[in-house]
């Protein structure tokens, strides 16, 4: 292992006891995980099927797979699982979910589907508004992240509001089971329930998993922690990699204290620290260490680097948000032209998405290409949702959310009143809407014409579902879209021909994607439920098109920047009530906000600038701003406060103007 340092090698070779690798930012943790996988397969002789590595994003899982594949021959990695937590949960449910009553082809509901289901439940009870519906969905998600059943939630509910939410949780749980569906959180909590309630299934998986590797362990919630415990078993083949200083997801259930719990649940646990940073200058790391030193620590560590001292960290006061955006855009233009840099060498990082607008305006005015991370997903487009809903209904006719989306797309003259009566009847009978439409009892609720239209559609859907299960699922999906003339309907409802063409192209792209998903990495054929599940997970875990932004300035939140690195970074809006955020100040969550700034600082490789404004416009009025308390926690010797010295003279100001003009001219000449 010549490319590893001593601590990294020790982490790779430690296989005789559970291991916590405390990996600081930029310390090569992915290299350690991939080398350890290779060591387990080649050095220890583990069969590939017995090694499982899990992380939180599809991107991280893909990167690990690519690195392992580059290091090992293909035949030695066949059967190896490198996936997200949720993909592993899906695999467990697809293999053994029948023990919990799940039938083949269950549906994965995304956040929109879940919200729709909760809305219907509240409407059925004569309650609800959009704000309450979303709040209830978040509460239920929190309970699931904490592995709380509806009964446990009801027992813990204190006030009337919590009791109502717990009662809705129970109804929502029954509804999902009736739909033969799971939501995103269920992909963790249901496998956990399966392993806890069925010893034979737990023993089967523990016998299979000889070594489990978990990345970003500080981001695990309670349910994920317990799932790991159930999978590892008494043998203790476990390596977790994490950093409590980079835990910034408490708002979605992450528990950095899970790192400390390991010592209680695995008494033989070894701890190895990775403190050498391969990303940033020594000065950037010194500032980061100094900042995070104000937080209490589960484990002490201090990042260091051999990449040289580096430039001072600049602190730039600005008049307002527009001044901040203009100054940074002009500086990027100038530095790119004079130093031979790429646009993609620069990143602008902010606390909240709303801050991006001023920078988009300033960059557009200067013809600077940029990419906003977290922009609309391919899967958010209406035509993509429609085609996916058809595929979902073919895979699982009990999927009511898919049914409701496409029953009148294209139009079939099945009215809202018909669907409302159908939904009420289905709820009373405890069956799906497609199943309810075939029952004789429905004839007492609907007139003959709407009943005939409804049954014509559901009989067609059931027949197509049967064709998909017995034949080529990809051909059936394409055939359905052709048979209903969906492309023609898009042309009919589009505002102009270009929009229609773009939407048709999205349909074709999705169908091509379905075709690519028809076989797995090892060449085995997938059925339609498996294809639909994979697409649902790609959507929920990525929420981006997955396309390379190319040579463009990166605009993203500090949360989205985690795991990335940029030669030159600007962290903007470093002000009280923004960073730290006002809600975190009110809820006394300053430590997580400090970790968030630490994450931002450690993204920078060569240069870093922190900006704040004296004034910003909020809710239509000018608000005075105060520099963040975090700025005063940084070591003065490593900071260059712009404006702290004398004002630049006229010649200096003219020189800066000429530099910006030269940058613009160089850009125009290069086009």
XYZ file of C-alpha atoms in Angstrom:
671
model
C 0.000 0.000 0.000
C 2.640 2.540 -1.032
C 0.144 5.352 -1.572
C -1.156 5.217 2.024
C 0.305 6.858 5.116
C 0.946 4.878 8.316
C -2.461 5.591 9.891
C -4.302 4.779 6.673
C -2.440 1.459 6.372
C -3.274 0.604 9.966
C -6.973 1.262 9.277
C -6.901 -0.976 6.197
C -5.174 -3.868 7.977
C -7.300 -3.803 11.159
C -9.808 -6.641 10.628
C -9.713 -8.548 13.935
C -12.030 -6.186 15.839
C -14.606 -3.461 15.136
C -12.937 -0.249 13.968
C -13.811 3.447 14.063
C -11.768 5.512 11.614
C -11.990 9.133 12.752
C -11.344 10.766 9.376
C -10.824 14.530 9.244
C -11.756 16.578 6.188
C -9.576 15.795 3.153
C -7.757 12.969 4.941
C -8.340 10.319 2.260
C -11.195 8.348 3.845
C -12.549 7.064 0.507
C -9.060 5.788 -0.335
C -9.015 3.917 2.987
C -12.447 2.352 2.432
C -11.658 1.189 -1.115
C -8.230 -0.170 -0.115
C -9.840 -1.997 2.792
C -12.402 -3.608 0.498
C -9.521 -4.777 -1.724
C -7.619 -6.041 1.335
C -10.643 -8.019 2.586
C -11.154 -9.640 -0.833
C -7.539 -10.208 -1.900
C -5.587 -10.227 1.358
C -8.085 -11.957 3.658
C -9.838 -14.121 1.062
C -13.366 -12.954 1.850
C -15.900 -13.808 -0.871
C -17.166 -10.614 -2.504
C -20.746 -11.390 -1.473
C -19.702 -11.281 2.206
C -18.498 -7.662 2.065
C -20.971 -4.752 2.079
C -20.068 -1.046 1.987
C -22.743 1.610 2.536
C -22.811 5.380 2.239
C -25.429 8.117 1.878
C -25.449 9.184 -1.775
C -25.464 7.466 -5.142
C -22.525 9.649 -6.165
C -20.363 8.422 -3.271
C -21.352 4.807 -3.936
C -20.477 5.173 -7.645
C -17.087 6.667 -6.801
C -16.283 3.769 -4.461
C -17.352 1.207 -7.068
C -15.180 2.843 -9.729
C -12.117 2.903 -7.474
C -12.539 -0.719 -6.371
C -13.125 -1.857 -9.964
C -9.944 -0.065 -11.059
C -7.883 -1.883 -8.406
C -9.253 -5.427 -8.693
C -10.038 -7.895 -11.483
C -13.725 -8.089 -12.387
C -14.143 -11.710 -11.326
C -13.058 -10.936 -7.738
C -15.716 -8.227 -7.219
C -18.722 -10.118 -8.587
C -21.371 -10.090 -5.856
C -19.795 -7.192 -3.932
C -22.360 -4.701 -2.567
C -21.417 -1.013 -2.532
C -24.585 1.024 -2.153
C -26.488 3.607 -0.177
C -28.230 2.705 3.080
C -31.584 2.945 1.321
C -30.545 0.722 -1.592
C -29.336 -1.917 0.883
C -32.655 -1.623 2.735
C -34.495 -2.135 -0.553
C -32.393 -5.241 -1.242
C -33.263 -6.690 2.182
C -36.976 -5.997 1.685
C -37.036 -7.407 -1.823
C -35.323 -10.560 -0.563
C -37.206 -11.132 2.703
C -40.014 -8.568 2.874
C -42.662 -11.303 2.549
C -42.066 -12.028 6.244
C -43.585 -8.578 6.953
C -46.479 -9.140 4.545
C -45.071 -7.286 1.511
C -46.077 -8.707 -1.840
C -43.879 -8.763 -4.916
C -43.627 -5.410 -6.680
C -44.199 -3.070 -3.741
C -43.989 0.647 -4.529
C -41.559 3.235 -3.138
C -43.393 6.510 -2.494
C -41.428 9.749 -2.695
C -42.037 12.840 -0.533
C -44.712 14.150 -2.921
C -46.570 10.831 -2.853
C -46.365 10.724 0.945
C -47.704 14.258 1.213
C -50.585 13.367 -1.135
C -51.467 10.324 0.993
C -51.384 12.370 4.211
C -53.511 15.049 2.552
C -56.130 12.434 1.633
C -56.128 11.072 5.193
C -56.593 14.540 6.673
C -59.291 15.358 4.124
C -61.091 12.142 5.023
C -61.070 13.263 8.650
C -62.314 16.740 7.675
C -59.007 18.355 8.687
C -55.836 19.720 7.233
C -54.181 22.510 5.323
C -50.947 22.536 3.324
C -48.881 23.827 6.233
C -50.221 21.176 8.615
C -49.891 18.391 6.052
C -46.192 19.100 5.521
C -45.590 19.468 9.278
C -47.248 16.109 9.954
C -45.175 14.459 7.211
C -41.983 15.782 8.834
C -43.092 14.586 12.294
C -43.825 11.082 10.963
C -40.430 11.066 9.221
C -38.752 12.017 12.513
C -40.531 9.195 14.331
C -39.420 6.722 11.668
C -35.810 7.980 11.839
C -35.998 7.283 15.574
C -37.400 3.783 14.830
C -40.655 4.600 16.656
C -43.744 2.580 15.728
C -47.185 4.254 15.622
C -47.965 2.675 19.014
C -44.725 4.036 20.520
C -45.418 7.480 19.046
C -48.923 7.456 20.541
C -47.565 6.433 23.948
C -44.973 9.242 23.876
C -47.380 11.929 22.573
C -47.881 14.609 25.197
C -50.247 17.312 23.941
C -53.333 17.096 21.732
C -51.376 18.053 18.606
C -48.874 15.209 19.076
C -51.691 12.750 19.793
C -53.471 13.763 16.571
C -50.211 13.347 14.627
C -49.649 9.900 16.198
C -53.196 8.830 15.277
C -52.565 9.985 11.699
C -49.252 8.083 11.717
C -51.173 4.885 12.527
C -53.666 5.524 9.698
C -50.831 6.384 7.304
C -49.046 3.150 8.249
C -52.180 1.097 7.523
C -52.666 2.959 4.234
C -49.118 2.149 3.046
C -49.633 -1.519 3.855
C -52.930 -1.510 1.951
C -51.116 0.063 -1.025
C -48.321 -2.541 -0.767
C -46.028 0.488 -0.564
C -43.169 1.921 1.479
C -41.988 5.483 1.806
C -38.351 6.575 1.753
C -37.898 6.268 5.537
C -39.391 2.758 5.452
C -36.379 1.578 3.447
C -34.462 1.762 6.738
C -37.099 1.172 9.397
C -38.804 -1.834 7.726
C -35.578 -3.840 7.245
C -34.764 -3.029 10.885
C -38.204 -4.287 11.958
C -37.686 -7.393 9.814
C -34.326 -8.236 11.427
C -35.589 -7.525 14.953
C -38.810 -9.534 14.663
C -37.579 -12.515 12.658
C -34.483 -14.214 14.150
C -34.138 -16.578 11.191
C -33.892 -13.646 8.750
C -31.448 -11.833 11.052
C -29.237 -14.925 11.318
C -29.291 -15.358 7.534
C -28.057 -11.779 6.963
C -25.505 -11.892 9.774
C -24.063 -15.075 8.264
C -23.824 -13.369 4.904
C -22.257 -10.077 6.113
C -18.735 -10.943 7.253
C -17.607 -7.314 7.069
C -19.710 -4.154 6.889
C -18.104 -0.802 6.030
C -20.058 2.410 6.715
C -19.054 5.825 5.382
C -20.066 9.205 6.937
C -21.097 7.473 10.168
C -21.696 10.784 11.944
C -24.710 11.271 9.638
C -26.520 8.081 10.711
C -29.836 8.407 12.516
C -31.064 6.065 15.248
C -32.755 3.634 12.834
C -29.615 3.374 10.662
C -27.442 2.800 13.733
C -29.717 -0.028 14.887
C -29.799 -1.536 11.387
C -25.988 -1.677 11.409
C -26.049 -3.382 14.819
C -28.503 -6.010 13.588
C -26.478 -6.740 10.441
C -23.069 -6.999 12.086
C -23.970 -9.481 14.816
C -21.594 -11.082 17.308
C -18.673 -11.526 14.887
C -18.146 -7.766 14.850
C -16.852 -7.427 11.271
C -17.340 -3.672 11.162
C -15.453 -0.589 9.937
C -17.108 2.814 10.294
C -15.610 6.042 9.003
C -16.778 9.377 10.337
C -16.001 12.808 11.722
C -18.101 14.393 14.459
C -16.826 17.822 13.344
C -18.643 17.381 10.017
C -22.034 16.388 11.424
C -24.401 18.975 9.924
C -27.627 17.029 9.428
C -29.256 17.025 12.881
C -32.332 18.613 11.245
C -32.930 15.354 9.360
C -32.194 13.009 12.255
C -28.398 12.570 12.177
C -26.854 11.758 15.546
C -23.107 12.415 15.881
C -23.293 10.748 19.314
C -23.654 7.445 17.419
C -19.845 7.562 17.158
C -19.595 7.473 20.964
C -22.279 4.750 21.260
C -20.040 2.409 19.290
C -17.729 2.066 22.289
C -20.640 0.843 24.421
C -22.111 -1.563 21.871
C -18.757 -2.869 20.592
C -16.408 -3.092 23.624
C -13.509 -4.353 21.442
C -13.704 -1.213 19.266
C -10.401 0.222 18.034
C -10.081 3.927 17.090
C -7.659 5.214 14.435
C -7.415 8.928 13.605
C -6.672 10.286 10.131
C -5.393 13.837 10.663
C -3.148 14.492 7.650
C -5.084 16.583 5.147
C -4.261 16.238 1.414
C -6.521 19.058 0.238
C -5.862 22.439 1.852
C -3.053 24.794 2.767
C -1.771 24.825 6.348
C -3.302 28.239 6.963
C -6.790 27.127 5.915
C -6.495 24.144 8.254
C -5.201 26.298 11.101
C -8.257 28.547 10.789
C -10.585 25.514 10.607
C -8.989 23.872 13.674
C -9.219 27.114 15.633
C -12.909 27.536 14.804
C -13.987 23.987 15.592
C -11.961 24.072 18.817
C -14.830 26.127 20.292
C -17.082 23.028 20.130
C -17.001 20.187 22.676
C -15.569 17.005 21.171
C -16.237 13.298 21.333
C -12.701 12.701 20.026
C -9.862 15.225 19.862
C -8.062 15.634 16.558
C -6.148 18.353 14.680
C -5.793 18.517 10.908
C -2.372 19.252 9.412
C -0.952 19.517 5.914
C 2.333 19.406 4.009
C 0.985 21.623 1.202
C 2.599 24.854 2.388
C 1.395 27.788 4.450
C -0.858 29.369 1.809
C -2.458 32.791 1.497
C -4.194 34.557 4.392
C -7.951 34.059 4.617
C -9.610 37.238 3.362
C -12.545 38.777 5.227
C -14.465 41.159 2.955
C -17.089 43.592 4.291
C -19.699 44.657 1.693
C -22.321 47.386 1.619
C -25.224 45.060 0.787
C -26.095 41.828 -1.016
C -25.756 43.352 -4.507
C -22.347 44.808 -3.673
C -21.263 41.405 -2.344
C -22.361 39.620 -5.531
C -20.795 42.224 -7.867
C -17.451 42.196 -6.058
C -17.147 38.418 -6.116
C -18.250 38.113 -9.765
C -15.743 40.801 -10.826
C -12.970 39.117 -8.866
C -13.692 35.726 -10.438
C -13.620 37.307 -13.896
C -10.310 39.034 -13.201
C -8.557 36.094 -11.504
C -9.654 33.676 -14.188
C -8.265 35.900 -16.953
C -4.952 36.754 -15.281
C -4.032 33.445 -13.664
C -5.075 30.940 -16.307
C -7.791 29.423 -14.112
C -10.956 27.607 -15.099
C -14.437 28.774 -14.120
C -14.885 25.468 -12.281
C -11.962 26.376 -9.990
C -14.332 28.742 -8.165
C -17.189 28.037 -5.762
C -19.611 30.386 -4.016
C -21.016 28.766 -0.869
C -23.966 30.087 1.120
C -26.222 29.142 4.048
C -29.571 29.218 2.219
C -30.731 28.816 -1.395
C -32.331 32.274 -1.491
C -28.840 33.816 -1.404
C -28.078 32.440 -4.866
C -30.287 34.915 -6.753
C -27.993 37.954 -6.445
C -24.986 35.893 -7.574
C -26.846 34.453 -10.554
C -27.689 38.016 -11.638
C -24.086 39.239 -11.211
C -22.581 36.240 -13.036
C -25.085 36.438 -15.905
C -24.346 40.139 -16.414
C -20.668 39.261 -16.910
C -21.350 36.201 -19.113
C -19.762 33.917 -16.509
C -21.067 30.340 -16.772
C -22.350 28.904 -13.500
C -24.136 25.841 -12.144
C -26.564 26.018 -9.218
C -26.392 22.761 -7.264
C -29.772 21.323 -6.358
C -31.588 22.792 -9.348
C -34.738 21.071 -10.564
C -34.411 17.328 -10.922
C -35.089 15.556 -14.210
C -37.634 13.545 -12.224
C -39.545 16.706 -11.214
C -40.760 17.314 -14.768
C -44.452 16.635 -15.270
C -44.082 14.340 -18.277
C -41.398 12.284 -16.474
C -43.662 11.917 -13.435
C -46.525 10.822 -15.727
C -44.541 8.095 -17.490
C -43.056 6.895 -14.203
C -46.577 6.724 -12.739
C -47.657 4.470 -15.631
C -44.623 2.244 -15.010
C -45.377 2.188 -11.272
C -49.003 1.197 -11.839
C -47.948 -1.605 -14.186
C -45.473 -2.808 -11.546
C -47.984 -2.524 -8.679
C -51.708 -2.040 -9.465
C -52.270 -1.270 -5.761
C -50.277 1.976 -6.084
C -53.052 4.526 -5.568
C -50.836 7.603 -5.913
C -49.709 6.456 -9.374
C -53.323 5.603 -10.264
C -54.597 9.065 -9.285
C -51.855 10.790 -11.276
C -52.544 9.080 -14.603
C -56.193 8.018 -14.496
C -57.044 11.182 -16.462
C -53.708 11.692 -18.238
C -54.500 11.796 -21.119
C -58.159 12.711 -20.453
C -60.590 9.802 -20.020
C -63.656 11.706 -18.731
C -63.320 10.193 -15.271
C -64.403 13.088 -13.077
C -63.316 14.234 -9.637
C -66.647 13.199 -8.104
C -66.191 9.658 -9.474
C -62.686 9.434 -8.020
C -63.827 10.833 -4.669
C -66.569 8.184 -4.352
C -64.131 5.484 -5.488
C -61.577 6.624 -2.875
C -64.175 6.642 -0.112
C -65.354 3.147 -1.041
C -61.744 1.855 -1.260
C -60.957 3.269 2.207
C -64.040 1.633 3.694
C -63.106 -1.707 2.129
C -59.395 -1.374 2.961
C -58.318 -2.082 -0.625
C -56.629 -0.158 -3.421
C -58.628 1.897 -5.921
C -57.919 -0.507 -8.789
C -59.101 -3.444 -6.665
C -62.155 -1.468 -5.510
C -63.164 -0.714 -9.101
C -63.653 -4.457 -9.749
C -66.011 -5.023 -6.787
C -69.769 -5.306 -7.212
C -70.373 -3.021 -4.250
C -69.092 -0.057 -6.249
C -72.167 -0.233 -8.509
C -74.200 1.175 -5.601
C -71.965 4.267 -5.420
C -71.481 5.181 -9.095
C -73.799 5.738 -12.044
C -73.473 3.399 -14.992
C -71.551 5.724 -17.380
C -68.743 6.819 -15.012
C -68.505 3.271 -13.644
C -68.062 1.890 -17.180
C -65.335 4.467 -17.986
C -63.528 3.701 -14.733
C -63.707 -0.071 -15.172
C -62.565 0.175 -18.784
C -59.401 1.954 -17.618
C -58.689 -0.341 -14.648
C -59.248 -3.504 -16.700
C -56.800 -2.160 -19.280
C -54.244 -1.328 -16.516
C -54.576 -4.783 -14.932
C -54.097 -6.429 -18.347
C -51.012 -4.351 -19.085
C -49.623 -5.150 -15.628
C -50.078 -8.858 -16.339
C -48.303 -8.452 -19.710
C -45.394 -6.655 -17.995
C -44.989 -9.438 -15.429
C -44.964 -12.186 -18.082
C -43.162 -10.495 -20.962
C -40.553 -7.866 -21.720
C -41.258 -5.053 -19.218
C -39.414 -2.436 -21.276
C -41.400 -3.267 -24.425
C -44.656 -3.130 -22.438
C -43.791 0.322 -21.035
C -42.973 1.649 -24.493
C -46.134 0.028 -25.863
C -48.309 1.673 -23.226
C -46.966 5.153 -24.023
C -47.570 4.527 -27.734
C -51.043 3.036 -27.194
C -52.335 6.025 -25.208
C -50.627 8.399 -27.691
C -48.996 10.236 -24.824
C -46.623 12.120 -27.129
C -49.573 13.349 -29.176
C -51.291 14.523 -25.985
C -48.128 16.446 -25.007
C -48.271 18.241 -28.353
C -51.955 19.002 -27.827
C -51.486 20.612 -24.384
C -48.089 22.295 -24.950
C -47.923 26.074 -25.188
C -45.719 25.930 -28.310
C -44.009 23.348 -30.573
C -40.591 23.775 -28.920
C -42.030 22.963 -25.484
C -43.779 19.896 -26.906
C -40.555 18.703 -28.534
C -38.587 19.187 -25.310
C -41.171 17.257 -23.290
C -41.270 14.436 -25.869
C -37.461 14.233 -25.669
C -37.713 13.866 -21.880
C -40.161 10.974 -22.315
C -37.776 9.254 -24.740
C -34.854 9.815 -22.369
C -36.772 8.239 -19.488
C -37.783 5.217 -21.588
C -34.146 4.790 -22.641
C -33.235 4.940 -18.954
C -35.818 2.221 -18.194
C -34.180 0.095 -20.893
C -30.707 0.596 -19.400
C -32.046 -0.390 -15.972
C -33.434 -3.663 -17.348
C -30.157 -5.438 -16.515
C -28.050 -5.107 -13.380
C -24.264 -4.643 -13.128
C -23.707 -8.388 -13.516
C -25.944 -8.796 -16.573
C -28.962 -10.278 -14.761
C -32.392 -9.199 -15.979
C -34.535 -7.037 -13.697
C -38.328 -7.207 -13.624
C -40.426 -4.038 -13.829
C -40.855 -3.609 -10.032
C -37.062 -3.733 -9.637
C -36.561 -1.219 -12.474
C -39.111 1.190 -10.986
C -37.560 0.868 -7.519
C -34.111 1.672 -8.875
C -35.394 4.762 -10.678
C -37.227 5.917 -7.539
C -34.025 5.644 -5.490
C -31.963 7.486 -8.117
C -34.515 10.294 -7.968
C -34.743 10.508 -4.164
C -31.031 10.139 -3.452
C -29.640 12.326 -6.248
C -32.337 14.931 -6.966
C -30.202 16.156 -9.867
C -29.858 15.268 -13.519
C -26.486 13.762 -12.744
C -24.976 15.678 -15.638
C -21.495 17.129 -15.384
C -21.733 20.909 -15.030
C -18.583 21.301 -17.138
C -16.472 24.433 -16.796
C -18.722 26.620 -14.643
C -18.621 28.438 -11.313
C -20.308 26.317 -8.627
C -23.095 27.893 -6.573
C -24.309 25.758 -3.687
C -25.315 25.637 -0.055
C -22.767 24.716 2.589
C -24.723 21.508 3.187
C -24.499 20.559 -0.505
C -20.748 21.320 -0.560
C -19.947 18.618 1.979
C -17.625 16.048 0.407
C -16.489 18.397 -2.377
C -13.391 20.551 -2.842
C -12.544 23.674 -4.841
C -9.248 25.492 -5.469
C -10.830 28.881 -4.677
C -13.869 29.272 -2.421
C -16.015 32.194 -1.277
C -18.240 31.710 1.766
C -20.808 34.494 1.661
C -23.271 36.000 4.129
C -21.184 35.244 7.233
C -23.520 37.266 9.444
C -25.497 36.831 12.640
C -28.948 35.329 11.960
C -27.680 33.870 8.700
C -24.570 31.921 9.792
C -25.432 31.082 12.526
C -29.006 30.992 11.308
C -31.678 32.729 13.382
C -33.566 29.468 13.996
C -30.400 27.803 15.295
C -29.752 30.757 17.612
C -33.316 30.502 18.951
C -33.023 26.727 19.446
C -29.477 26.894 20.889
C -27.945 24.858 18.037
C -24.870 27.034 17.582
C -22.486 24.059 17.627
C -23.975 22.600 14.428
C -23.806 25.994 12.718
C -20.120 26.200 13.694
C -19.588 22.741 12.194
C -21.313 23.946 9.020
C -18.840 26.817 8.635
C -16.006 24.368 9.401
C -17.233 22.174 6.534
C -17.236 25.227 4.238
C -13.724 26.330 5.227
C -12.299 22.848 4.653
C -13.696 22.758 1.079
C -11.068 25.335 0.023
C -7.761 24.095 -1.347
C -5.733 27.241 -2.122
C -7.624 30.433 -1.317
C -10.613 31.284 0.838
C -12.626 34.483 1.287
C -15.404 35.141 3.815
C -17.843 37.971 3.106
C -20.509 39.789 5.083
C -22.845 42.688 4.311
C -23.669 45.735 6.406
C -27.230 45.661 5.115
C -29.567 43.262 3.283
C -33.096 43.432 1.968
C -35.498 41.036 3.658
C -39.255 40.996 3.213
C -39.010 44.166 1.123
C -37.112 46.330 3.598
C -33.473 47.065 4.403
C -32.190 45.212 7.481
C -28.971 46.119 9.285
C -26.594 43.134 9.571
C -23.965 42.219 12.127
C -20.819 40.192 11.318
C -21.055 36.598 12.516
C -19.674 35.719 15.942
C -17.711 32.998 14.141
C -15.496 35.590 12.437
C -14.254 36.649 15.863
C -13.420 33.020 16.732
C -10.846 32.805 13.914
C -7.129 33.427 14.565
C -6.347 37.078 13.717
C -2.826 36.262 12.517
C -4.252 34.206 9.620
C -6.875 36.741 8.502
C -6.646 39.660 6.104
C -9.537 42.008 6.922
C -10.152 44.106 3.831
C -10.647 47.733 4.789
C -8.937 47.328 8.150
C -5.960 49.342 6.866
C -5.936 52.686 5.017
C -8.253 53.171 2.033
C -6.539 52.312 -1.287
C -5.224 55.367 -3.103
C -6.474 56.539 -6.478
C -3.750 54.706 -8.434
C -4.596 51.396 -6.715
C -8.294 51.828 -7.472
C -7.514 52.627 -11.116
C -5.241 49.583 -11.342
C -8.043 47.364 -10.047
C -10.428 48.854 -12.621
C -7.948 48.227 -15.440
C -7.489 44.650 -14.224
C -11.247 43.996 -14.357
C -11.499 45.615 -17.809
C -8.606 43.467 -19.037
C -10.393 40.424 -17.697
C -13.511 41.281 -19.650
C -11.519 41.914 -22.844
C -9.624 38.628 -22.456
C -12.937 36.813 -22.076
C -14.371 38.432 -25.223
C -11.194 37.701 -27.209
C -11.334 34.026 -26.243
C -14.902 33.542 -27.584
